[in-house]
Short mmCIF file of C-alpha atoms and ligand atoms in Angstrom, two decimals:
data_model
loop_
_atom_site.label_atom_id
_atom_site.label_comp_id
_atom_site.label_asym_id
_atom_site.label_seq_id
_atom_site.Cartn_x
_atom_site.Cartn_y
_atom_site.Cartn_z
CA UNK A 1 89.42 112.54 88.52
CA UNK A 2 91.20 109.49 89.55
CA UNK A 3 94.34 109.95 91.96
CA UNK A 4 97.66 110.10 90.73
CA UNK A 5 101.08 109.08 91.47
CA UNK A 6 102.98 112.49 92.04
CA UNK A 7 106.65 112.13 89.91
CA UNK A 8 110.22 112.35 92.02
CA UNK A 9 110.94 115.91 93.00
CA UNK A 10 114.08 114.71 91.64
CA UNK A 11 116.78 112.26 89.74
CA UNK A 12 116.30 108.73 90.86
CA UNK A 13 119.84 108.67 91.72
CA UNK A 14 119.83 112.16 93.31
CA UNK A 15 119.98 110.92 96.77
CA UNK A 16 123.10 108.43 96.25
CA UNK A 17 124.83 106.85 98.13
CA UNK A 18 122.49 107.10 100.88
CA UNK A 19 119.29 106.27 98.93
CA UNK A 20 119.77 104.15 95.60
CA UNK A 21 118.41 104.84 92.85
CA UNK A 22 117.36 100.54 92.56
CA UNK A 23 115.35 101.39 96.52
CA UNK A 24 113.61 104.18 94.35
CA UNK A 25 112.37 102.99 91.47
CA UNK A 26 110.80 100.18 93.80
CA UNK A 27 109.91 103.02 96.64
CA UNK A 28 108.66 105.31 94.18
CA UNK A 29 107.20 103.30 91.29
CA UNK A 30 106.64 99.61 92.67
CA UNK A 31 105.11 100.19 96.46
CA UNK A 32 103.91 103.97 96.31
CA UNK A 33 102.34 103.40 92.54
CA UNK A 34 100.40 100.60 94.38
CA UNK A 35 98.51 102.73 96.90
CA UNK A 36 97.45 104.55 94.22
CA UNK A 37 95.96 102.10 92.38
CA UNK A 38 94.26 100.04 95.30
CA UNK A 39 93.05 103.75 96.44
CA UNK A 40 91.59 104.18 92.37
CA UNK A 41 89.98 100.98 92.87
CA UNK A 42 88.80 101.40 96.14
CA UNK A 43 86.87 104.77 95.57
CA UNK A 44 85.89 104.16 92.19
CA UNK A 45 82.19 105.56 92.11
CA UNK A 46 81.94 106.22 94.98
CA UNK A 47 81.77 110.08 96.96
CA UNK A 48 85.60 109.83 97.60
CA UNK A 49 86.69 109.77 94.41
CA UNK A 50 85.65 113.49 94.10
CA UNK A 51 87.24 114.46 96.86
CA UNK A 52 91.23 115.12 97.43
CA UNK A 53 93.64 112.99 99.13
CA UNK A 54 93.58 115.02 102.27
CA UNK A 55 89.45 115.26 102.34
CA UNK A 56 89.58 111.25 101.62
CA UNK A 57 91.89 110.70 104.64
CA UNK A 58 90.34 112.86 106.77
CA UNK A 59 86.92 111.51 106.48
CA UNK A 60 87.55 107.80 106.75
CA UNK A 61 90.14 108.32 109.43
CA UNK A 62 88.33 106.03 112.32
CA UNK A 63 86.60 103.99 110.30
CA UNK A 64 86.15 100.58 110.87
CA UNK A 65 84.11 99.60 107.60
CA UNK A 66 86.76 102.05 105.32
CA UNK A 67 90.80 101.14 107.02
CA UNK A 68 91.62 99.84 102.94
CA UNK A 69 90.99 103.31 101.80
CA UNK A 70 92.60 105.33 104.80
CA UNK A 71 95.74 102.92 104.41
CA UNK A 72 95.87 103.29 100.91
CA UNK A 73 95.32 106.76 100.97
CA UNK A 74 97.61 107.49 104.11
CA UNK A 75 100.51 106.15 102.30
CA UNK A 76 99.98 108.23 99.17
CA UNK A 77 99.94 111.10 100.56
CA UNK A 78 102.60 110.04 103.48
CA UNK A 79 105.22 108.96 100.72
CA UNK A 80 104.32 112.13 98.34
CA UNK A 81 105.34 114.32 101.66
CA UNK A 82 108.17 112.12 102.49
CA UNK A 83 109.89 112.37 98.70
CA UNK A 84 109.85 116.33 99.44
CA UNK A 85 111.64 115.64 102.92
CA UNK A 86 114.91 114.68 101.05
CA UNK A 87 117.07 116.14 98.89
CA UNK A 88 120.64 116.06 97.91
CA UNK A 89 123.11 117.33 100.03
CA UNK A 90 120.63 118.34 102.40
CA UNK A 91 120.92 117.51 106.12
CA UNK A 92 122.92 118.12 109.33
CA UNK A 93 121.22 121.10 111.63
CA UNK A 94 118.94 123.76 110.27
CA UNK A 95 118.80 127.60 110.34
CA UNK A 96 116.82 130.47 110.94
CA UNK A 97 112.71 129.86 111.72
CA UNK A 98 113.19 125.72 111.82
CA UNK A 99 116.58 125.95 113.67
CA UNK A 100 114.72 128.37 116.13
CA UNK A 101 111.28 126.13 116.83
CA UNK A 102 113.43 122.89 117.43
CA UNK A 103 116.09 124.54 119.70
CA UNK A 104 112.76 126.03 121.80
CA UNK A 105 111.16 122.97 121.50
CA UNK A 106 114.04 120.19 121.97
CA UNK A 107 117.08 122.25 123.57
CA UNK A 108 119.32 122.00 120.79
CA UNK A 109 119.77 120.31 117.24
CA UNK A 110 121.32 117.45 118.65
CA UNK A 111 118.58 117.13 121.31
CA UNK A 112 116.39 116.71 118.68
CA UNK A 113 118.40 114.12 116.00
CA UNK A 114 118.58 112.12 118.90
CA UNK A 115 115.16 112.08 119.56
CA UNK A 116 113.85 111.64 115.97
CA UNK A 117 116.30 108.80 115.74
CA UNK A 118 114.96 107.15 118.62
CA UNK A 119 111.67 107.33 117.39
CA UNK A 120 112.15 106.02 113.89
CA UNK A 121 114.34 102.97 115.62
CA UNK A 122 111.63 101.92 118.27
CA UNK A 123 108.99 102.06 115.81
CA UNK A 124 108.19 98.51 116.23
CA UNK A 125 107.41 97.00 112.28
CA UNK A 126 106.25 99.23 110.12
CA UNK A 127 105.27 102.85 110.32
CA UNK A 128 106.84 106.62 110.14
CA UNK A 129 108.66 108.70 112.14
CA UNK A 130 107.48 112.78 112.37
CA UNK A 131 108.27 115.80 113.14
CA UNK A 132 104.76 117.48 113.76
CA UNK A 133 103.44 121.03 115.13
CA UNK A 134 100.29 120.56 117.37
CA UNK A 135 99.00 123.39 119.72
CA UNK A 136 101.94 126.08 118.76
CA UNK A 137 104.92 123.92 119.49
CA UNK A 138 106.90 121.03 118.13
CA UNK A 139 106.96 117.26 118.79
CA UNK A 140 107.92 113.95 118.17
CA UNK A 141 105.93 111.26 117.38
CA UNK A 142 105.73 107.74 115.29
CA UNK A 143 103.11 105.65 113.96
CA UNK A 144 102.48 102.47 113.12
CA UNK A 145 101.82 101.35 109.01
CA UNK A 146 100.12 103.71 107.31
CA UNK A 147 98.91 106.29 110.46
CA UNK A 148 99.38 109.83 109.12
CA UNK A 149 99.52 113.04 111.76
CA UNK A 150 97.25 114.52 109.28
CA UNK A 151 94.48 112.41 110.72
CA UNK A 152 95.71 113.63 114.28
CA UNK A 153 95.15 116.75 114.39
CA UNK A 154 99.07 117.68 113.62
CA UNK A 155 100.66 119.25 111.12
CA UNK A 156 103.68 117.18 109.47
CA UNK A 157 106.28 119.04 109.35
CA UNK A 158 109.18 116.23 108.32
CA UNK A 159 108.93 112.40 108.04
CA UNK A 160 111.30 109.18 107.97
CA UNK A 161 110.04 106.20 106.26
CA UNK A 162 111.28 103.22 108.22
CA UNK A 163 108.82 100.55 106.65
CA UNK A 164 111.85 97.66 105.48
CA UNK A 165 111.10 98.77 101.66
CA UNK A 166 112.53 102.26 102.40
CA UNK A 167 115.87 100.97 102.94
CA UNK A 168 116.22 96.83 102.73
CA UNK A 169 118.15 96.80 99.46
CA UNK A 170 120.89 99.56 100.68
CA UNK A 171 120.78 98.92 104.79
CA UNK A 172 119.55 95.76 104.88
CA UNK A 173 118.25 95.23 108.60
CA UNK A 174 120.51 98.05 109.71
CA UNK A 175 117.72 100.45 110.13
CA UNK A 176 119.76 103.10 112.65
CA UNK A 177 121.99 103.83 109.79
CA UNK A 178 119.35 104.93 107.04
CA UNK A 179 117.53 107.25 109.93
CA UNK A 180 121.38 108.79 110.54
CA UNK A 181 122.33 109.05 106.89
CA UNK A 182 118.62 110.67 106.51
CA UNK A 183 119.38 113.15 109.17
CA UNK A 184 122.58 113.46 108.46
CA UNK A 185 122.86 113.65 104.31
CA UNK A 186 119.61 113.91 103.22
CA UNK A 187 117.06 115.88 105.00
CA UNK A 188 115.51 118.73 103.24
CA UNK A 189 114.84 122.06 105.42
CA UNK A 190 113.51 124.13 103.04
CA UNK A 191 110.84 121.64 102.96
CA UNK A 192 110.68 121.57 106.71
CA UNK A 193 110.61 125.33 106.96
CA UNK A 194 107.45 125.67 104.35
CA UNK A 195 105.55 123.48 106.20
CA UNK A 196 106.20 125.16 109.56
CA UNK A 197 105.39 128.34 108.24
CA UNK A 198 102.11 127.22 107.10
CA UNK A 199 101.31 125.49 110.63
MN1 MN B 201 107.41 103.47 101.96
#
């Protein structure tokens, strides 16, 4: 079965002002549609194809003859996670289990923002910034283009697009305030909290 482009967990203009609904329709059905159809085309008849997304990252992670498929299929599945990282009126600090790791893990809520902005800011070009588990605790960490913690041994937990397509047509080049409106309006906890609990 060939891979499919997962629909919005929500409106297009669900996330306004802070993420148009014009930056999602290209997001969502212009630049994450693509990866799906360069992955189709890249695994067609081939062993992948029969495999899922995670299986297919996973086993051409690190290899040099297969970085068109792990790109492609790195960004599916990192832009199907990030979608469910947002929601409207979500953001500001967490509670309970999530609110608990990052205050072990970063000192306080603020610690943390501050940290996760950082990271999405320095991220020099293109690339993500995460929240991941590895090893029982929380950390911070970015990568570059298409790199996905799930070929790192972490578990995503939450995740920033800050490729220029994720917010060009509403920030322009002013990339620090997208990654504070994200923390600040948008992120989705719940999310955050499944994922941890599944760590
Ligand atoms: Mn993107």
């Amino acid at each position: 079965m060939a891979f499919e482009l997962p629909p919005l967990p929500y409106d297009k203009s669900a996330l306004e002002p802070y993420v148009s609904s014009k930056t999602l329709d290209f997001h969502h059905g212009k630049h994450h549609n693509t990866y799906v159809v360069n992955l189709n085309n890249l695994t067609k008849d081939t062993a992948l194809a029969s495999l899922s997304l995670e299986d297919v990252i996973k086993a051409v992670a690190g290899d040099a003859g297969k970085v068109g498929v792990f790109n492609n299929a790195a960004q599916v599945w990192n832009h199907t996670f990030y979608w469910h990282c947002m929601k409207a009126g979500g953001g500001g600090a967490p509670s309970g289990d999530v609110a608990s790791a990052i205050d072990s893990a970063f000192g306080s809520y603020d610690k943390f923002a501050e940290e996760f902005k950082n990271a999405c800011v320095t991220q020099f070009g293109s690339g993500w910034g995460w929240l991941v588990a590895e090893n029982g605790g929380l950390k911070i960490v970015k990568t570059p283009n298409a790199d996905t913690p799930l070929a790192n041994g972490q578990t995503a937990l939450l995740t920033c697009d800050v490729w220029e397509h994720a917010y060009y047509l509403d920030y322009q080049n002013r990339r620090p305030d997208y990654v504070q409106a994200f923390l600040d309006n948008l992120v989705n906890w719940d999310f955050v909290a499944e994922n941890l609990a599944s760590a």
